[in-house]
Coordinates of C-alpha atoms in Angstrom, one line a residue:
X1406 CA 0.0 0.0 0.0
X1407 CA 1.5 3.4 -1.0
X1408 CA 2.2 5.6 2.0
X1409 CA 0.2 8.7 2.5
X1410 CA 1.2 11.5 3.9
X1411 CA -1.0 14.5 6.1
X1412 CA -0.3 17.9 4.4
X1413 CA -0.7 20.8 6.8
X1414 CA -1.7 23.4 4.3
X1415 CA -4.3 20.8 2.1
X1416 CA -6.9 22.5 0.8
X1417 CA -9.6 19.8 0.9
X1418 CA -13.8 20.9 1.7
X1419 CA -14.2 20.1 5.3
X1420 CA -16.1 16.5 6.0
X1421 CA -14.7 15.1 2.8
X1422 CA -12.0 12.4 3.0
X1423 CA -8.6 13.0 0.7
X1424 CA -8.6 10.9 -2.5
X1425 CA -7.9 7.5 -2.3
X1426 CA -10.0 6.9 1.7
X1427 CA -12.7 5.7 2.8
X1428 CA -14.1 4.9 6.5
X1429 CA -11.9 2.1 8.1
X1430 CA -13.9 -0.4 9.8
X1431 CA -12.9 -4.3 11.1
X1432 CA -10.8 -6.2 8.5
X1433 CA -9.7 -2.8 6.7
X1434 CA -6.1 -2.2 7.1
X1435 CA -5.4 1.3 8.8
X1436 CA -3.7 3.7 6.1
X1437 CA -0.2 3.9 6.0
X1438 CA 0.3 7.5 7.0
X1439 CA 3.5 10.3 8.1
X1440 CA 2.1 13.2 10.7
X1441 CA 4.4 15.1 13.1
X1442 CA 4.7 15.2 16.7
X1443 CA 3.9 18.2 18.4
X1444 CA 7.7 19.2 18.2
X1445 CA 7.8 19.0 14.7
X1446 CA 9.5 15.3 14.2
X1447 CA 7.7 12.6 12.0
X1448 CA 5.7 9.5 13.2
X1449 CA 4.5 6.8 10.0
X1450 CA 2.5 4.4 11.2
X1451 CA 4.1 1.9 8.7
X1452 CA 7.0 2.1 10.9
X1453 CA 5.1 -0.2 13.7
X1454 CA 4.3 -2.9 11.1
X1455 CA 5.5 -6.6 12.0
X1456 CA 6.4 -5.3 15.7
X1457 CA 3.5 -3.9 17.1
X1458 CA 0.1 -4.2 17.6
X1459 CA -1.5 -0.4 17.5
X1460 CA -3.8 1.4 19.6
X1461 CA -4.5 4.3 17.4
X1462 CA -6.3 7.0 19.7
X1463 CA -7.8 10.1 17.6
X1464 CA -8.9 12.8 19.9
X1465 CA -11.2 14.7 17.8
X1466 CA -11.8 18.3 17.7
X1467 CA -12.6 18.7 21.4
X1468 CA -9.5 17.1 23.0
X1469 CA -10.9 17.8 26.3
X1470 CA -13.7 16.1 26.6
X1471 CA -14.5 14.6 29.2
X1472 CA -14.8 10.8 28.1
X1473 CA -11.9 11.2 25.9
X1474 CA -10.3 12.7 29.3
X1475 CA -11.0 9.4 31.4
X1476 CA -9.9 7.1 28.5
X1477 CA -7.0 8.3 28.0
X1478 CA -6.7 8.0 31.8
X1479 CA -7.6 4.2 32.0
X1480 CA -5.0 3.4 28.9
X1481 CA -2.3 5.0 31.0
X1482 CA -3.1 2.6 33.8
X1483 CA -3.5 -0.4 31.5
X1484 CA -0.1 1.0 30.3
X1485 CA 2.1 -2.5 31.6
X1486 CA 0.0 -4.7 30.6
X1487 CA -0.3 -3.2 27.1
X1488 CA 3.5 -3.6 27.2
X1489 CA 3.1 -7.0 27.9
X1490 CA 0.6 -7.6 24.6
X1491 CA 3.2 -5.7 22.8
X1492 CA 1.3 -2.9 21.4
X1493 CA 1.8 0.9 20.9
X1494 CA -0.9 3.7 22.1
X1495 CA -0.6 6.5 19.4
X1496 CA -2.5 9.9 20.4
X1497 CA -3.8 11.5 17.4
X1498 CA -4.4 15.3 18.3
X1499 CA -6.7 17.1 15.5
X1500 CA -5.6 21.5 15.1
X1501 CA -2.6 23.0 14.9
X1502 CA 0.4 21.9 16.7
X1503 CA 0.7 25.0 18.7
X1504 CA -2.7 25.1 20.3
X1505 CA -2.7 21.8 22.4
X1506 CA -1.1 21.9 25.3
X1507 CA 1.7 19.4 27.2
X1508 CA 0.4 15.6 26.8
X1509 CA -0.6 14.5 30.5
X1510 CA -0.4 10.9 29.5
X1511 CA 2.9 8.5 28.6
X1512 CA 1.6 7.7 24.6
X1513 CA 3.2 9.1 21.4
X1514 CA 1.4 12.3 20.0
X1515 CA 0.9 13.6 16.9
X1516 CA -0.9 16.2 15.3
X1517 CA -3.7 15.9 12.1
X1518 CA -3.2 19.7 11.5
X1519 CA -5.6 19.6 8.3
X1520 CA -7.8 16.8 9.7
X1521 CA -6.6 14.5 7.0
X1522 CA -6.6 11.7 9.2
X1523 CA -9.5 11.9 10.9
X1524 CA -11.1 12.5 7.4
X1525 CA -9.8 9.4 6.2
X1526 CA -10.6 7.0 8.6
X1527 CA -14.0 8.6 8.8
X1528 CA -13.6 9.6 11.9
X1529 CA -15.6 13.1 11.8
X1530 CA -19.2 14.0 12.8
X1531 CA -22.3 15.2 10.5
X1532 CA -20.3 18.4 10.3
X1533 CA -17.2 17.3 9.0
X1534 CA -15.4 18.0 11.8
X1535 CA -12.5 15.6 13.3
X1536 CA -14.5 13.1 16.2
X1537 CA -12.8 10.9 18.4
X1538 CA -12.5 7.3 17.8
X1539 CA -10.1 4.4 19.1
X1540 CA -8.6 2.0 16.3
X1541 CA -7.3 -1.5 17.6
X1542 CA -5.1 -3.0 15.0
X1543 CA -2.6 -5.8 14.9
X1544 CA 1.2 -5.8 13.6
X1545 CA 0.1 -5.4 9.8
X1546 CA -2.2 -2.2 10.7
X1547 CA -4.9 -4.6 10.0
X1548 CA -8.3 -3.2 12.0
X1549 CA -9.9 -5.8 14.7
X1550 CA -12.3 -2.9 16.4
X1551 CA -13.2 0.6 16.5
X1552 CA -15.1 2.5 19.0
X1553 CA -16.6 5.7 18.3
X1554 CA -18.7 7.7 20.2
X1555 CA -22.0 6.7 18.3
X1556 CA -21.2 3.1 20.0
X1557 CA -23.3 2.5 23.2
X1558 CA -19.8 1.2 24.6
X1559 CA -18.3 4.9 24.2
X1560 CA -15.6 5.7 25.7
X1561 CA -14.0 2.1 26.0
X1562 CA -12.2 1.7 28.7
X1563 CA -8.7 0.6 28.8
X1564 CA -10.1 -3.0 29.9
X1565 CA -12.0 -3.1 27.0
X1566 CA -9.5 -2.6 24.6
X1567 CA -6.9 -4.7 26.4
X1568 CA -9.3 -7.5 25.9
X1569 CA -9.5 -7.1 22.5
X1570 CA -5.8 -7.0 22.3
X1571 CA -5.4 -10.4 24.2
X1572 CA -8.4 -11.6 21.6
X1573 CA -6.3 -9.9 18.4
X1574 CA -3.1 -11.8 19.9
X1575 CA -4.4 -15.2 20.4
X1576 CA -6.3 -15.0 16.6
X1577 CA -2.7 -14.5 15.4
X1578 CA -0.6 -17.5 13.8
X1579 CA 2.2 -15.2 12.7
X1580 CA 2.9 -14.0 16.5
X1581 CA 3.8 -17.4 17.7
X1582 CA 0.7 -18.0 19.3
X1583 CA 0.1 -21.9 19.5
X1584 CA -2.2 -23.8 17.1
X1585 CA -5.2 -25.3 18.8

């Protein structure tokens, strides 16, 4: 899959996704994408493949929200024992990267300064603008579950996605996981 990379100044009609995405949902593989860390350094999500699993975190355009606030809150205490299922939390901030403020949480961040991202995945509301939703996707980006907010289980907690990890983990032959 050809890498794709979030342009800051992309001039794209708000709510619409950038050529060539569509909503991700299970079985999908999560795009291959570059966006930069608050202090201006690049994160590619291709760069995880075939050594970790990926929670993929997207903040939407109200990063302090309140549920978004207390899941971010439980992943940091289910922090170890992510560690131990070998996965990666990734903090997708929407805006520019000047207007958020000091991560209070252990995760990488990076900023969707267009919205690109968020577009993509189809994470955004009826208004087009960036949503929050959690990706859970194994070593090859492939997508096992998303929560969104339009989910009666919004906002996961992070027991809920470390399940799903432990599920994702056993389901996978190429992880050394034993035949049954």
């Amino acid at each position: 899959m050809q890498q794709q990379t979030a342009r800051p100044n992309a001039q794209m009609p708000s709510g619409l996704p950038p050529a060539g995405c569509r909503s991700a949902g299970t079985g999908d593989l999560l795009p291959d994408i570059t966006l930069p860390t608050p202090s201006g350094e690049h994160v590619t999500l291709g760069h995880y493949s075939a050594l970790r699993n990926l929670v993929v975190v997207l903040l939407g355009a109200n990063a302090v929200d309140e549920s978004v606030a207390h899941l971010l809150t439980t992943l940091t205490e289910s922090r170890a024992a992510m560690i131990d299922e070998e996965t990666e939390v990734l903090v997708v901030q929407s805006g520019e990267r000047g207007e958020w403020p000091a991560a209070s949480h252990p995760f990488t961040m990076v900023v969707d300064e267009d919205a690109a991202f968020h577009r993509c995945v189809g994470a955004v509301d009826a208004d087009g603008k960036p949503a929050p939703a959690v990706f859970i996707t194994d070593r090859f980006r492939e997508i096992y579950h998303v929560f969104r907010p339009t989910d009666t289980d919004w906002p996961p907690s992070g027991r809920d996605i470390l399940e799903w990890l432990v599920f994702m983990n056993i389901q996978c032959p190429e992880c050394g996981a034993p035949e049954w």
